[in-house]
Each structure stands twice: as structure tokens, then as C-alpha cells.
Amino acid sequence: MTRTGDLLALAAAAGVSTGAAWLAAAADAGQRYEAGLVLGLAAALSVALLRRFTRLPLGRRPYTFALPLPAPDWRAPLPDPHGDPEALRPHAEPRARLLSDASALGAALRHSCALPPELRTELAASATSASIQASNSVLPPAGDGPLGPDPAYDAAYALGELVAAVEFSRIGLRALEALVTERPLRADPPCWFNPLHERGRTRTVIAGTTEEIAVCHGCAREPAPLLVPSAAGPVPYYESEAVDPRWRLLGYGAVVPGGAAAMIAAARDGFCGDGARQLGTKVRW
């Protein structure tokens, strides 16, 4: 509600409480108990409605966005692991753990911040889904790919999952930050060529297609794709069958617009490619 709406709602609640108080005062001795009960219920209902539909404090406990320390800089680009998943794991695991430790905050803020209720619910649910997927993505170590034994395939699979953990951590922490700051999200896709680069601030079209993607400034000038191992040598992650098709077809959310929402939908429902991109969502990433 607007500030004027808050004041009108407060005035209405005060009127209800005043009317109930007048009735209680005018009641005779035999009706005092019932009148007092009505007064108490009216006051409690007024406070509950004001807390639910206005931005007035009314006893709300202030929340602070407190993350475990030392907190990794989850916004920063990461160094190229050069095809080695174990080089990325020390970066991916702390980010996934950070989101997991903070995700309970989303459920609390879902009831208290000033964003529209539907957006609050969607942001909290996205943070929870992202936390689960980030934690799941750091579990498979190199050598535990689904089709082993194939060291190159397994390494590519593990690397693809760890990149997903990094991106889901960013998605979830951005959702929590939006709840804390009470500001709607702005689009912040990764670089399609390499999701570990700086964020994709430039939009372009994949050669030979009509698919629009987000890329970082460096890759807009000269693409430097994330390479993963294969039996024939290093290949871009988006050409590797070992990388989960949900992540590579979505470019880890770099297919715009709505990339992060599509990643959340893919994690929740198992959709990939066009199916994930076409899912409706109320949150614009």
C-alpha cells in the first residue's frame, strides 16, 4: 500500500477499536466480560490486518541480511579451471554453502518485506530451489559421472555441475538480496560463452540462429568459451554431451530474457531447452 493507504488503514483500525471501546464502556456490569472480549478481538484483528496489508512496523522484528563470515564474493568472476573440475570445486562449494546457510532468511522475509506478496513468495521459492540445486551440483566428484568409466566424460560432467552450482548460488543470493533490500530484481545473466566470466552485459545472436544470448564485454569482442574435456580433446561446454542438457541449452541462464527463471524451472521440473524457456513466471530476472 502507499503511505496514504497506510494512514487510511490506520485511521479505520483506530475507528474500529474506538467503537469497540465505547461499547465496552457503555455496557452494564453483566455485559462487561463479553464487551471486553469483543474489544480485545477487534484490536487483535486490526493489528493483524495492518501488519498483513500495510508497511507499518507494528511490532515486526527488523531483519538483517547476515551471511556467514568470511563470505566469498559471490558476484566476482572466477578463474578458468582449464577443464579441471577440482580447480573449480574450492570456489563452488563455499558459494553453495553460503546460500544454504542463508536460505532460511528467505522464508522469514517472505512475510515481512514490502514487495508485493506474490513476488515475495516467488523470490523465496526461487532461493530455496536454487539452494537445493546448488548443493546437489557440488556433490558429484570427478570420476562419478553417470556413464563412467570415462575420465574425460566424468571430468566434463563434474565441471558442468560445479558451474551450475556457482550460477545457482548467484541466482539464489540475488533473490535473497532482493527480499532484504525490498527492490525487484534486474536482469543479470551470465556470459553464454563462459558463465565464469563477468556478467553478460551485452546481447548478441548466435551465428546461424535467431537465438539471443547474453555475453560479457570480452566475449563480445572475441569469444573465449569455457572448455571441458572430451575424448577428442577440449570442447566448448555447449558442445559437450557430458554437460547436463538443461544447463548447456540454457547457457546457464544466458539465453535472454528470463534466463535465471528458466534455470529455476529446469531445476524444479526437469525441463530443458525450449520447454524451460517457455515456462511462465512472475519473476523477471
Short mmCIF file of C-alpha atoms in Angstrom, two decimals:
data_model
loop_
_atom_site.label_atom_id
_atom_site.label_comp_id
_atom_site.label_asym_id
_atom_site.label_seq_id
_atom_site.Cartn_x
_atom_site.Cartn_y
_atom_site.Cartn_z
CA MET A 1 0.00 0.00 0.00
CA THR A 2 1.02 3.66 -0.41
CA ARG A 3 1.78 5.84 2.59
CA THR A 4 -1.69 7.47 2.19
CA GLY A 5 -3.23 3.99 2.17
CA ASP A 6 -1.31 3.13 5.33
CA LEU A 7 -2.72 6.21 7.08
CA LEU A 8 -6.27 5.50 5.95
CA ALA A 9 -5.98 1.88 7.10
CA LEU A 10 -4.60 3.06 10.46
CA ALA A 11 -7.49 5.50 10.85
CA ALA A 12 -10.02 2.77 10.03
CA ALA A 13 -8.43 0.41 12.56
CA ALA A 14 -8.44 3.14 15.19
CA GLY A 15 -12.13 3.74 14.49
CA VAL A 16 -12.95 0.07 14.93
CA SER A 17 -11.01 -0.11 18.21
CA THR A 18 -12.58 3.14 19.48
CA GLY A 19 -16.08 1.90 18.66
CA ALA A 20 -15.44 -1.38 20.45
CA ALA A 21 -14.02 0.53 23.45
CA TRP A 22 -17.11 2.76 23.60
CA LEU A 23 -19.37 -0.27 23.56
CA ALA A 24 -17.35 -1.83 26.36
CA ALA A 25 -17.59 1.34 28.44
CA ALA A 26 -21.36 1.66 27.86
CA ALA A 27 -22.09 -1.96 28.78
CA ASP A 28 -23.63 -2.74 32.15
CA ALA A 29 -21.94 -4.91 34.76
CA GLY A 30 -23.40 -8.13 33.37
CA GLN A 31 -22.10 -7.47 29.89
CA ARG A 32 -18.60 -6.18 30.73
CA TYR A 33 -16.94 -9.55 30.13
CA GLU A 34 -18.47 -10.01 26.69
CA ALA A 35 -17.75 -6.37 25.77
CA GLY A 36 -14.12 -6.70 26.87
CA LEU A 37 -13.75 -9.85 24.80
CA VAL A 38 -15.15 -8.04 21.75
CA LEU A 39 -12.73 -5.15 22.34
CA GLY A 40 -9.75 -7.47 22.56
CA LEU A 41 -10.72 -9.35 19.40
CA ALA A 42 -11.30 -6.11 17.49
CA ALA A 43 -7.88 -4.76 18.50
CA ALA A 44 -6.11 -8.01 17.61
CA LEU A 45 -7.86 -8.20 14.24
CA SER A 46 -6.98 -4.59 13.46
CA VAL A 47 -3.28 -5.14 14.20
CA ALA A 48 -3.22 -8.39 12.19
CA LEU A 49 -4.80 -6.73 9.15
CA LEU A 50 -2.46 -3.73 9.36
CA ARG A 51 0.59 -6.00 9.57
CA ARG A 52 -0.60 -8.03 6.59
CA PHE A 53 -1.68 -5.27 4.22
CA THR A 54 0.43 -2.23 5.13
CA ARG A 55 4.08 -1.39 5.60
CA LEU A 56 3.61 -0.14 9.15
CA PRO A 57 6.05 -1.76 11.66
CA LEU A 58 3.53 -2.77 14.36
CA GLY A 59 5.89 -4.98 16.31
CA ARG A 60 7.69 -6.52 13.34
CA ARG A 61 11.18 -7.65 14.20
CA PRO A 62 13.77 -5.97 11.94
CA TYR A 63 15.73 -8.44 9.83
CA THR A 64 19.38 -8.10 8.89
CA PHE A 65 20.98 -9.79 5.88
CA ALA A 66 23.72 -11.52 7.83
CA LEU A 67 25.85 -14.04 5.96
CA PRO A 68 28.44 -16.39 7.45
CA LEU A 69 31.91 -14.88 7.56
CA PRO A 70 34.22 -14.89 5.79
CA ALA A 71 31.69 -14.63 2.94
CA PRO A 72 33.04 -15.31 -0.56
CA ASP A 73 32.46 -12.57 -3.10
CA TRP A 74 29.67 -14.38 -4.92
CA ARG A 75 29.40 -11.66 -7.56
CA ALA A 76 33.02 -11.86 -8.73
CA PRO A 77 34.07 -13.72 -11.90
CA LEU A 78 36.08 -16.90 -11.33
CA PRO A 79 39.35 -18.08 -12.87
CA ASP A 80 39.17 -20.53 -15.76
CA PRO A 81 39.61 -24.06 -14.36
CA HIS A 82 41.14 -25.21 -17.69
CA GLY A 83 38.99 -28.32 -17.77
CA ASP A 84 39.83 -29.44 -14.24
CA PRO A 85 36.72 -29.65 -12.02
CA GLU A 86 38.83 -29.85 -8.87
CA ALA A 87 40.20 -26.39 -9.65
CA LEU A 88 36.64 -25.02 -9.57
CA ARG A 89 35.37 -27.01 -6.58
CA PRO A 90 37.03 -24.75 -3.90
CA HIS A 91 35.13 -21.81 -5.43
CA ALA A 92 31.80 -23.57 -5.97
CA GLU A 93 31.41 -25.27 -2.59
CA PRO A 94 31.69 -22.13 -0.38
CA ARG A 95 29.14 -20.33 -2.55
CA ALA A 96 26.67 -23.19 -2.36
CA ARG A 97 27.22 -23.44 1.41
CA LEU A 98 26.74 -19.69 1.79
CA LEU A 99 23.38 -19.85 0.02
CA SER A 100 22.33 -22.88 2.05
CA ASP A 101 23.18 -21.10 5.32
CA ALA A 102 21.21 -18.00 4.31
CA SER A 103 18.24 -19.59 2.56
CA ALA A 104 16.12 -19.75 5.75
CA LEU A 105 16.14 -15.96 5.66
CA GLY A 106 14.03 -16.03 2.51
CA ALA A 107 11.17 -17.80 4.26
CA ALA A 108 11.15 -15.22 7.06
CA LEU A 109 11.35 -12.21 4.72
CA ARG A 110 8.53 -13.65 2.61
CA HIS A 111 6.16 -12.42 5.31
CA SER A 112 7.75 -9.10 6.19
CA CYS A 113 9.26 -7.16 3.28
CA ALA A 114 7.33 -4.52 1.33
CA LEU A 115 7.42 -6.19 -2.09
CA PRO A 116 4.09 -7.48 -3.47
CA PRO A 117 3.09 -10.78 -1.78
CA GLU A 118 3.24 -12.83 -4.99
CA LEU A 119 6.74 -11.54 -5.77
CA ARG A 120 7.88 -12.24 -2.20
CA THR A 121 6.62 -15.81 -2.44
CA GLU A 122 8.26 -16.37 -5.82
CA LEU A 123 11.61 -14.94 -4.69
CA ALA A 124 11.64 -17.08 -1.53
CA ALA A 125 10.72 -20.19 -3.52
CA SER A 126 13.42 -19.43 -6.10
CA ALA A 127 16.03 -19.01 -3.38
CA THR A 128 15.04 -22.37 -1.89
CA SER A 129 15.13 -24.15 -5.26
CA ALA A 130 18.47 -22.55 -6.10
CA SER A 131 19.90 -23.59 -2.74
CA ILE A 132 18.85 -27.21 -3.24
CA GLN A 133 20.22 -27.34 -6.78
CA ALA A 134 23.49 -25.64 -5.84
CA SER A 135 24.04 -28.15 -3.04
CA ASN A 136 23.20 -31.07 -5.33
CA SER A 137 25.57 -29.81 -8.01
CA VAL A 138 28.67 -29.87 -5.82
CA LEU A 139 28.15 -33.50 -4.77
CA PRO A 140 29.40 -35.46 -7.82
CA PRO A 141 33.21 -35.53 -7.70
CA ALA A 142 35.30 -36.18 -10.78
CA GLY A 143 35.12 -39.89 -11.60
CA ASP A 144 31.46 -40.27 -10.67
CA GLY A 145 29.82 -39.27 -13.93
CA PRO A 146 26.64 -41.15 -14.91
CA LEU A 147 28.18 -43.09 -17.81
CA GLY A 148 31.67 -43.91 -16.46
CA PRO A 149 34.24 -45.24 -16.57
CA ASP A 150 35.36 -42.46 -18.95
CA PRO A 151 37.71 -39.94 -17.29
CA ALA A 152 37.13 -37.22 -19.90
CA TYR A 153 33.35 -37.61 -19.76
CA ASP A 154 33.32 -37.71 -15.97
CA ALA A 155 35.50 -34.60 -15.69
CA ALA A 156 33.29 -32.70 -18.14
CA TYR A 157 30.16 -33.79 -16.26
CA ALA A 158 31.58 -32.74 -12.87
CA LEU A 159 32.79 -29.42 -14.27
CA GLY A 160 29.37 -28.72 -15.77
CA GLU A 161 27.71 -29.40 -12.43
CA LEU A 162 30.11 -27.19 -10.49
CA VAL A 163 29.49 -24.32 -12.91
CA ALA A 164 25.77 -24.86 -12.26
CA ALA A 165 26.44 -24.66 -8.50
CA VAL A 166 28.18 -21.32 -8.97
CA GLU A 167 25.34 -19.93 -11.09
CA PHE A 168 22.55 -21.23 -8.86
CA SER A 169 24.32 -19.70 -5.86
CA ARG A 170 24.30 -16.35 -7.62
CA ILE A 171 20.63 -16.72 -8.54
CA GLY A 172 19.60 -17.64 -5.01
CA LEU A 173 21.65 -14.95 -3.28
CA ARG A 174 20.27 -12.33 -5.66
CA ALA A 175 16.75 -13.43 -4.74
CA LEU A 176 17.55 -13.11 -1.03
CA GLU A 177 19.16 -9.73 -1.60
CA ALA A 178 16.01 -8.54 -3.38
CA LEU A 179 13.91 -9.57 -0.36
CA VAL A 180 16.28 -7.81 2.04
CA THR A 181 16.57 -4.58 0.06
CA GLU A 182 12.88 -4.72 -0.93
CA ARG A 183 13.78 -3.99 -4.55
CA PRO A 184 12.64 -6.04 -7.55
CA LEU A 185 15.31 -7.95 -9.42
CA ARG A 186 17.03 -6.64 -12.51
CA ALA A 187 18.28 -8.89 -15.27
CA ASP A 188 21.79 -10.21 -14.50
CA PRO A 189 22.54 -13.11 -16.89
CA PRO A 190 25.91 -14.85 -17.12
CA CYS A 191 28.12 -14.85 -20.20
CA TRP A 192 26.87 -17.52 -22.59
CA PHE A 193 30.36 -18.41 -23.81
CA ASN A 194 31.78 -18.78 -20.31
CA PRO A 195 29.48 -18.42 -17.26
CA LEU A 196 32.55 -17.92 -15.05
CA HIS A 197 33.37 -14.64 -16.81
CA GLU A 198 31.93 -11.25 -15.92
CA ARG A 199 28.17 -10.97 -16.27
CA GLY A 200 26.60 -10.83 -19.70
CA ARG A 201 26.00 -7.11 -20.19
CA THR A 202 25.89 -7.36 -24.00
CA ARG A 203 23.26 -9.12 -26.08
CA THR A 204 24.02 -10.81 -29.35
CA VAL A 205 22.65 -13.55 -31.61
CA ILE A 206 24.27 -16.99 -32.03
CA ALA A 207 25.70 -17.32 -35.53
CA GLY A 208 23.34 -19.15 -37.86
CA THR A 209 20.37 -18.91 -35.47
CA THR A 210 17.88 -16.38 -34.17
CA GLU A 211 18.73 -17.24 -30.55
CA GLU A 212 19.54 -14.16 -28.50
CA ILE A 213 22.16 -14.58 -25.79
CA ALA A 214 23.96 -12.50 -23.19
CA VAL A 215 27.75 -12.26 -23.35
CA CYS A 216 30.41 -10.42 -21.37
CA HIS A 217 32.25 -7.48 -22.91
CA GLY A 218 35.35 -9.58 -23.62
CA CYS A 219 33.48 -12.35 -25.42
CA ALA A 220 31.51 -9.76 -27.39
CA ARG A 221 34.83 -8.81 -28.98
CA GLU A 222 36.42 -12.26 -29.12
CA PRO A 223 34.60 -15.35 -27.78
CA ALA A 224 36.57 -17.35 -25.20
CA PRO A 225 34.32 -20.33 -24.39
CA LEU A 226 34.53 -22.47 -21.29
CA LEU A 227 36.27 -25.66 -22.43
CA VAL A 228 35.56 -29.08 -20.96
CA PRO A 229 37.38 -32.37 -21.58
CA SER A 230 36.33 -34.89 -24.24
CA ALA A 231 37.88 -37.98 -25.80
CA ALA A 232 38.87 -35.85 -28.81
CA GLY A 233 40.27 -33.01 -26.73
CA PRO A 234 38.82 -29.88 -25.10
CA VAL A 235 35.49 -28.67 -26.49
CA PRO A 236 33.16 -25.77 -25.55
CA TYR A 237 30.78 -26.80 -22.78
CA TYR A 238 27.76 -26.16 -25.03
CA GLU A 239 29.03 -28.80 -27.48
CA SER A 240 29.64 -31.48 -24.83
CA GLU A 241 27.15 -34.29 -24.33
CA ALA A 242 28.56 -34.77 -20.83
CA VAL A 243 27.23 -31.43 -19.58
CA ASP A 244 23.62 -31.58 -18.40
CA PRO A 245 21.49 -30.52 -21.40
CA ARG A 246 19.38 -28.27 -19.19
CA TRP A 247 22.37 -26.09 -18.35
CA ARG A 248 24.10 -26.04 -21.73
CA LEU A 249 20.92 -25.41 -23.75
CA LEU A 250 20.06 -22.52 -21.45
CA GLY A 251 23.65 -21.31 -21.36
CA TYR A 252 23.35 -21.41 -17.55
CA GLY A 253 20.71 -18.68 -17.88
CA ALA A 254 22.42 -16.59 -20.58
CA VAL A 255 19.56 -17.14 -23.04
CA VAL A 256 17.60 -13.94 -22.51
CA PRO A 257 15.17 -12.75 -21.35
CA GLY A 258 14.13 -14.75 -18.31
CA GLY A 259 17.24 -16.96 -18.18
CA ALA A 260 17.51 -17.37 -14.41
CA ALA A 261 13.79 -18.07 -14.09
CA ALA A 262 14.21 -20.76 -16.75
CA MET A 263 17.12 -22.24 -14.78
CA ILE A 264 14.92 -22.40 -11.67
CA ALA A 265 12.12 -24.00 -13.69
CA ALA A 266 14.55 -26.54 -15.17
CA ALA A 267 15.87 -27.40 -11.70
CA ARG A 268 12.36 -27.82 -10.27
CA ASP A 269 10.64 -29.62 -13.11
CA GLY A 270 13.35 -31.16 -15.26
CA PHE A 271 12.54 -29.08 -18.34
CA CYS A 272 15.32 -28.14 -20.72
CA GLY A 273 15.76 -26.17 -23.90
CA ASP A 274 12.64 -24.54 -25.33
CA GLY A 275 10.43 -26.22 -22.75
CA ALA A 276 12.21 -24.42 -19.92
CA ARG A 277 12.36 -21.08 -21.70
CA GLN A 278 8.66 -21.09 -22.47
CA LEU A 279 7.55 -21.64 -18.86
CA GLY A 280 5.60 -18.69 -17.49
CA THR A 281 6.91 -16.94 -14.41
CA LYS A 282 6.07 -13.87 -12.38
CA VAL A 283 9.69 -13.04 -11.65
CA ARG A 284 11.68 -11.23 -14.33
CA TRP A 285 15.36 -11.94 -13.96
#
